[in-house]
């Protein structure tokens, strides 16, 4: 499915954000918010019905085809925050002449979607949130220490590469910004090895990494994640702000076996947001399952024009 339009949007601070539109130009507007942060926009074309939706895909600052690329240590990460991403979304929405759009986000994309919707509720028609996380400190403490109780040997390796630093995420953020390419490569590999390990017990999907070399894309991914999560995802209490989502219909789909993003966050968000409907899929982890895909399809059909 080739884009019918694409371009680079100047969002300021020396950043150019890549965007493209696919599907029906006259269809219902929907924006795909990829995970990571800094992850590729994989699955965007398959997630929504291209015959009914005008699907907007963009690469968040520092990754994909957006510039400058976070794999370059000279890229200024100080202008890559959640506030910047929210502002980028608004500039893109206005650039494309869209009044309201459906937000479709997965993993980190759910954090960005909720943060954007709380800031601009009048610009959101509906939301479909997959593998829900709000990037709270509680969740980050779990992902980068608590879950190590299940993987003690992998944690020992991950922590050792950061010199046993008490704040392992911040230590990795510093390594991933090193001017030495070899230092950045090895830190990216160790970071992604840990994240893959956390998902290694799932029945569906394969690890993304366990590679011998780190590409620019992998370095950027790890650097952006560590940069954000060393600083609490650059978000406030999104669960506490759930009242600002009132009136926005939403479907939340979450795998009960998700070790990286435990289901209690999705449950708490649904409890605090009367317009949200939560589907917990028993056989799914973070990477999904056939039943998980069916739940997503049902949500897309529910909000199709």
CSV table of C-alpha atoms in Angstrom, one decimal:
chain,number,residue,atom,x,y,z
A,1,UNK,CA,0.0,0.0,0.0
A,2,UNK,CA,1.9,3.0,-1.3
A,3,UNK,CA,1.3,6.5,0.2
A,4,UNK,CA,-0.8,8.8,-2.0
A,5,UNK,CA,1.0,11.8,-0.3
A,6,UNK,CA,4.1,12.3,1.8
A,7,UNK,CA,6.6,14.9,2.9
A,8,UNK,CA,8.8,16.4,5.5
A,9,UNK,CA,7.3,18.8,8.0
A,10,UNK,CA,9.5,21.5,9.5
A,11,UNK,CA,8.5,21.4,13.2
A,12,UNK,CA,11.2,23.8,14.5
A,13,UNK,CA,14.3,23.2,16.6
A,14,UNK,CA,16.1,22.0,13.4
A,15,UNK,CA,13.8,19.0,13.2
A,16,UNK,CA,12.1,17.6,10.1
A,17,UNK,CA,9.3,15.1,10.7
A,18,UNK,CA,8.5,12.6,7.9
A,19,UNK,CA,4.9,11.9,7.3
A,20,UNK,CA,2.8,10.0,4.8
A,21,UNK,CA,-0.9,9.3,4.1
A,22,UNK,CA,-2.3,6.0,2.9
A,23,UNK,CA,-5.8,4.6,2.3
A,24,UNK,CA,-8.8,6.6,1.2
A,25,UNK,CA,-8.1,10.3,0.8
A,26,UNK,CA,-11.8,11.0,1.6
A,27,UNK,CA,-11.9,8.5,4.5
A,28,UNK,CA,-12.2,9.0,8.2
A,29,UNK,CA,-8.9,10.5,9.4
A,30,UNK,CA,-6.8,8.3,11.7
A,31,UNK,CA,-3.3,8.8,12.9
A,32,UNK,CA,-1.0,5.9,13.8
A,33,UNK,CA,1.3,6.5,16.8
A,34,UNK,CA,4.2,4.0,16.8
A,35,UNK,CA,5.8,2.6,19.8
A,36,UNK,CA,9.3,2.8,21.2
A,37,UNK,CA,9.5,5.7,21.7
A,38,UNK,CA,11.7,5.7,18.6
A,39,UNK,CA,10.4,2.5,17.2
A,40,UNK,CA,9.5,1.9,13.5
A,41,UNK,CA,6.0,2.4,12.3
A,42,UNK,CA,5.5,-1.3,11.6
A,43,UNK,CA,2.0,-2.5,11.1
A,44,UNK,CA,0.5,0.9,10.4
A,45,UNK,CA,-0.8,-0.2,7.0
A,46,UNK,CA,-2.4,-3.3,8.4
A,47,UNK,CA,-3.9,-1.8,11.5
A,48,UNK,CA,-6.8,0.2,10.0
A,49,UNK,CA,-9.1,-0.4,7.0
A,50,UNK,CA,-7.5,1.4,4.1
A,51,UNK,CA,-10.8,1.4,2.2
A,52,UNK,CA,-12.5,3.4,5.0
A,53,UNK,CA,-9.8,5.4,6.7
A,54,UNK,CA,-7.4,8.2,5.7
A,55,UNK,CA,-4.4,6.9,7.6
A,56,UNK,CA,-1.7,9.3,8.7
A,57,UNK,CA,1.7,7.8,9.6
A,58,UNK,CA,4.6,9.9,10.9
A,59,UNK,CA,8.0,9.1,12.3
A,60,UNK,CA,8.4,10.7,15.7
A,61,UNK,CA,11.4,12.9,16.2
A,62,UNK,CA,14.8,11.3,15.9
A,63,UNK,CA,13.8,8.1,14.2
A,64,UNK,CA,12.8,6.6,10.9
A,65,UNK,CA,13.1,9.1,8.1
A,66,UNK,CA,12.8,12.1,10.4
A,67,UNK,CA,15.9,14.2,10.9
A,68,UNK,CA,18.2,14.7,12.7
A,69,UNK,CA,18.5,11.0,13.5
A,70,UNK,CA,19.1,10.0,17.1
A,71,UNK,CA,21.8,7.6,16.0
A,72,UNK,CA,24.0,10.7,15.5
A,73,UNK,CA,25.4,11.7,18.9
A,74,UNK,CA,25.2,15.3,17.7
A,75,UNK,CA,21.4,15.2,17.6
A,76,UNK,CA,20.0,17.4,20.3
A,77,UNK,CA,17.9,15.2,22.5
A,78,UNK,CA,16.9,18.2,24.6
A,79,UNK,CA,14.3,19.1,21.9
A,80,UNK,CA,12.8,15.6,21.9
A,81,UNK,CA,10.2,15.3,24.6
A,82,UNK,CA,6.5,14.3,24.8
A,83,UNK,CA,5.6,18.0,24.7
A,84,UNK,CA,7.5,18.3,21.4
A,85,UNK,CA,5.7,15.3,19.9
A,86,UNK,CA,2.3,16.6,20.9
A,87,UNK,CA,3.1,19.9,19.2
A,88,UNK,CA,4.4,18.0,16.1
A,89,UNK,CA,1.1,16.2,15.9
A,90,UNK,CA,-0.9,19.4,16.1
A,91,UNK,CA,1.3,21.0,13.3
A,92,UNK,CA,0.8,17.9,11.2
A,93,UNK,CA,-3.0,17.8,11.8
A,94,UNK,CA,-3.2,21.5,10.7
A,95,UNK,CA,-0.9,20.9,7.8
A,96,UNK,CA,-3.2,18.2,6.5
A,97,UNK,CA,-6.4,20.1,7.1
A,98,UNK,CA,-7.8,17.6,9.5
A,99,UNK,CA,-10.4,18.8,12.1
A,100,UNK,CA,-10.6,15.6,14.2
A,101,UNK,CA,-8.8,12.3,13.9
A,102,UNK,CA,-8.9,8.8,15.5
A,103,UNK,CA,-5.8,8.0,17.6
A,104,UNK,CA,-4.4,4.5,17.1
A,105,UNK,CA,-1.5,3.8,19.3
A,106,UNK,CA,0.5,0.8,20.5
A,107,UNK,CA,2.8,0.5,23.5
A,108,UNK,CA,4.6,3.9,23.9
A,109,UNK,CA,2.1,5.1,21.3
A,110,UNK,CA,-0.7,4.7,23.9
A,111,UNK,CA,1.2,7.0,26.3
A,112,UNK,CA,1.5,9.6,23.5
A,113,UNK,CA,-2.1,9.2,22.5
A,114,UNK,CA,-3.4,9.7,26.1
A,115,UNK,CA,-1.1,12.7,26.6
A,116,UNK,CA,-2.2,14.3,23.3
A,117,UNK,CA,-5.9,13.6,24.0
A,118,UNK,CA,-5.7,15.1,27.5
A,119,UNK,CA,-4.2,18.2,25.9
A,120,UNK,CA,-6.4,18.4,22.8
A,121,UNK,CA,-9.6,16.4,23.6
A,122,UNK,CA,-11.6,18.4,21.0
A,123,UNK,CA,-9.3,17.1,18.2
A,124,UNK,CA,-9.9,13.4,19.0
A,125,UNK,CA,-12.9,11.4,17.5
A,126,UNK,CA,-12.0,8.0,19.1
A,127,UNK,CA,-9.0,6.1,20.4
A,128,UNK,CA,-7.8,2.5,19.9
A,129,UNK,CA,-5.0,1.7,22.3
A,130,UNK,CA,-3.0,-1.5,22.1
A,131,UNK,CA,-0.7,-2.8,24.8
A,132,UNK,CA,-1.5,0.0,27.1
A,133,UNK,CA,1.2,1.9,29.1
A,134,UNK,CA,1.1,5.3,30.6
A,135,UNK,CA,4.9,5.5,31.3
A,136,UNK,CA,4.4,6.1,35.0
A,137,UNK,CA,7.3,5.8,37.3
A,138,UNK,CA,5.7,2.7,38.7
A,139,UNK,CA,5.6,1.0,35.3
A,140,UNK,CA,9.2,2.1,34.5
A,141,UNK,CA,10.5,0.8,37.8
A,142,UNK,CA,8.9,-2.6,36.9
A,143,UNK,CA,10.3,-2.8,33.4
A,144,UNK,CA,13.8,-1.7,34.4
A,145,UNK,CA,14.1,-3.5,37.7
A,146,UNK,CA,11.0,-5.2,39.1
A,147,UNK,CA,10.6,-7.8,36.3
A,148,UNK,CA,14.3,-8.8,36.8
A,149,UNK,CA,13.0,-11.2,39.5
A,150,UNK,CA,11.9,-13.4,36.6
A,151,UNK,CA,15.2,-13.0,34.7
A,152,UNK,CA,18.0,-12.5,37.2
A,153,UNK,CA,20.9,-13.6,35.0
A,154,UNK,CA,19.7,-11.4,32.1
A,155,UNK,CA,19.4,-8.5,34.5
A,156,UNK,CA,22.9,-9.1,35.9
A,157,UNK,CA,24.3,-8.7,32.4
A,158,UNK,CA,22.2,-5.7,31.6
A,159,UNK,CA,23.1,-3.9,34.8
A,160,UNK,CA,26.8,-4.9,34.6
A,161,UNK,CA,27.1,-3.2,31.2
A,162,UNK,CA,26.0,0.1,32.9
A,163,UNK,CA,28.6,-0.5,35.7
A,164,UNK,CA,26.0,-1.5,38.2
A,165,UNK,CA,24.7,2.1,38.3
A,166,UNK,CA,21.8,2.7,40.7
A,167,UNK,CA,19.9,4.4,37.9
A,168,UNK,CA,20.5,2.0,35.1
A,169,UNK,CA,18.2,3.8,32.6
A,170,UNK,CA,20.1,7.1,33.0
A,171,UNK,CA,23.4,5.3,32.7
A,172,UNK,CA,22.4,3.7,29.4
A,173,UNK,CA,21.2,7.1,28.2
A,174,UNK,CA,24.7,8.4,28.7
A,175,UNK,CA,26.3,5.5,27.0
A,176,UNK,CA,24.0,5.8,24.0
A,177,UNK,CA,25.0,9.4,23.5
A,178,UNK,CA,28.7,8.6,23.5
A,179,UNK,CA,30.7,10.0,20.6
A,180,UNK,CA,32.3,6.6,20.3
A,181,UNK,CA,30.3,4.5,17.8
A,182,UNK,CA,31.4,1.2,19.4
A,183,UNK,CA,30.1,2.3,22.8
A,184,UNK,CA,26.8,3.3,21.3
A,185,UNK,CA,26.5,0.0,19.4
A,186,UNK,CA,27.2,-2.2,22.3
A,187,UNK,CA,24.9,-0.2,24.6
A,188,UNK,CA,22.1,-0.5,22.1
A,189,UNK,CA,22.6,-4.2,21.8
A,190,UNK,CA,22.5,-4.8,25.5
A,191,UNK,CA,19.5,-2.6,25.9
A,192,UNK,CA,17.5,-4.4,23.3
A,193,UNK,CA,18.7,-7.8,24.5
A,194,UNK,CA,17.1,-6.9,27.9
A,195,UNK,CA,13.8,-5.8,26.4
A,196,UNK,CA,13.7,-8.9,24.2
A,197,UNK,CA,14.3,-11.1,27.3
A,198,UNK,CA,11.3,-9.5,29.1
A,199,UNK,CA,9.1,-10.7,26.1
A,200,UNK,CA,10.9,-14.0,25.6
A,201,UNK,CA,8.2,-16.1,27.4
A,202,UNK,CA,5.5,-15.1,25.0
A,203,UNK,CA,4.0,-17.8,22.7
A,204,UNK,CA,3.6,-15.5,19.7
A,205,UNK,CA,6.2,-13.2,18.0
A,206,UNK,CA,9.9,-13.4,17.9
A,207,UNK,CA,12.6,-11.3,19.6
A,208,UNK,CA,13.6,-8.2,17.6
A,209,UNK,CA,17.3,-8.3,18.2
A,210,UNK,CA,19.9,-10.6,19.7
A,211,UNK,CA,22.1,-9.4,16.8
A,212,UNK,CA,25.9,-9.0,16.5
A,213,UNK,CA,25.8,-5.5,15.1
A,214,UNK,CA,23.7,-2.5,15.9
A,215,UNK,CA,22.2,-0.6,13.0
A,216,UNK,CA,21.6,3.2,13.1
A,217,UNK,CA,17.9,2.4,13.6
A,218,UNK,CA,18.6,0.2,16.6
A,219,UNK,CA,20.9,2.8,18.2
A,220,UNK,CA,18.3,5.5,17.7
A,221,UNK,CA,15.6,3.3,19.2
A,222,UNK,CA,17.6,2.5,22.3
A,223,UNK,CA,18.8,6.1,22.7
A,224,UNK,CA,15.3,7.6,22.4
A,225,UNK,CA,13.8,5.1,24.8
A,226,UNK,CA,16.5,5.6,27.4
A,227,UNK,CA,16.3,9.4,27.0
A,228,UNK,CA,12.6,9.4,27.6
A,229,UNK,CA,12.4,6.8,30.4
A,230,UNK,CA,15.3,8.3,32.3
A,231,UNK,CA,13.0,11.3,32.6
A,232,UNK,CA,9.7,9.6,33.4
A,233,UNK,CA,8.5,9.6,29.8
A,234,UNK,CA,8.2,13.4,30.0
A,235,UNK,CA,4.6,13.0,31.3
A,236,UNK,CA,2.7,13.8,34.4
A,237,UNK,CA,0.1,11.6,36.0
A,238,UNK,CA,-1.8,10.5,33.0
A,239,UNK,CA,-4.0,8.2,35.0
A,240,UNK,CA,-4.9,11.0,37.3
A,241,UNK,CA,-5.8,13.1,34.3
A,242,UNK,CA,-8.2,10.5,32.8
A,243,UNK,CA,-11.2,12.7,33.5
A,244,UNK,CA,-10.1,15.0,30.7
A,245,UNK,CA,-10.8,12.1,28.3
A,246,UNK,CA,-14.6,12.1,29.1
A,247,UNK,CA,-16.7,11.9,26.0
A,248,UNK,CA,-14.0,10.2,23.8
A,249,UNK,CA,-15.0,6.7,23.0
A,250,UNK,CA,-12.1,4.2,23.2
A,251,UNK,CA,-11.2,0.6,22.8
A,252,UNK,CA,-8.3,-0.7,25.0
A,253,UNK,CA,-6.8,-4.1,24.0
A,254,UNK,CA,-4.2,-5.6,26.2
A,255,UNK,CA,-2.6,-9.0,26.6
A,256,UNK,CA,-3.0,-10.6,30.0
A,257,UNK,CA,0.5,-12.2,29.7
A,258,UNK,CA,2.3,-8.9,28.9
A,259,UNK,CA,5.4,-9.0,31.1
A,260,UNK,CA,6.6,-5.6,30.0
A,261,UNK,CA,3.4,-3.7,30.5
A,262,UNK,CA,1.3,-5.5,33.2
A,263,UNK,CA,-2.4,-5.4,32.7
A,264,UNK,CA,-3.2,-3.4,35.8
A,265,UNK,CA,-2.5,-0.1,34.1
A,266,UNK,CA,-4.9,-0.8,31.3
A,267,UNK,CA,-7.5,-1.9,33.9
A,268,UNK,CA,-7.0,1.2,36.0
A,269,UNK,CA,-7.3,3.5,32.9
A,270,UNK,CA,-10.6,1.8,31.9
A,271,UNK,CA,-12.0,2.1,35.4
A,272,UNK,CA,-11.2,5.9,35.4
A,273,UNK,CA,-12.5,6.4,31.8
A,274,UNK,CA,-16.2,5.5,31.5
A,275,UNK,CA,-16.1,5.9,27.7
A,276,UNK,CA,-13.3,3.3,27.4
A,277,UNK,CA,-14.0,-0.5,26.9
A,278,UNK,CA,-11.1,-2.8,27.9
A,279,UNK,CA,-10.6,-6.2,26.3
A,280,UNK,CA,-8.0,-8.4,28.1
A,281,UNK,CA,-6.8,-11.2,25.8
A,282,UNK,CA,-5.8,-14.2,27.9
A,283,UNK,CA,-3.4,-15.9,25.5
A,284,UNK,CA,-1.6,-12.7,24.4
A,285,UNK,CA,1.5,-10.9,25.6
A,286,UNK,CA,3.0,-7.6,24.4
A,287,UNK,CA,3.4,-8.9,20.8
A,288,UNK,CA,-0.2,-10.1,20.4
A,289,UNK,CA,-1.8,-13.3,19.3
A,290,UNK,CA,-4.5,-14.3,16.7
A,291,UNK,CA,-7.2,-13.6,19.3
A,292,UNK,CA,-5.5,-10.2,20.0
A,293,UNK,CA,-5.6,-9.4,16.3
A,294,UNK,CA,-9.3,-10.3,16.3
A,295,UNK,CA,-10.0,-7.9,19.1
A,296,UNK,CA,-8.2,-5.1,17.3
A,297,UNK,CA,-10.2,-5.9,14.2
A,298,UNK,CA,-13.4,-5.6,16.2
A,299,UNK,CA,-12.4,-2.2,17.5
A,300,UNK,CA,-11.5,-0.9,14.0
A,301,UNK,CA,-14.9,-2.1,12.7
A,302,UNK,CA,-16.6,-0.4,15.7
A,303,UNK,CA,-15.2,2.9,14.8
A,304,UNK,CA,-15.3,2.6,11.0
A,305,UNK,CA,-17.4,5.1,9.2
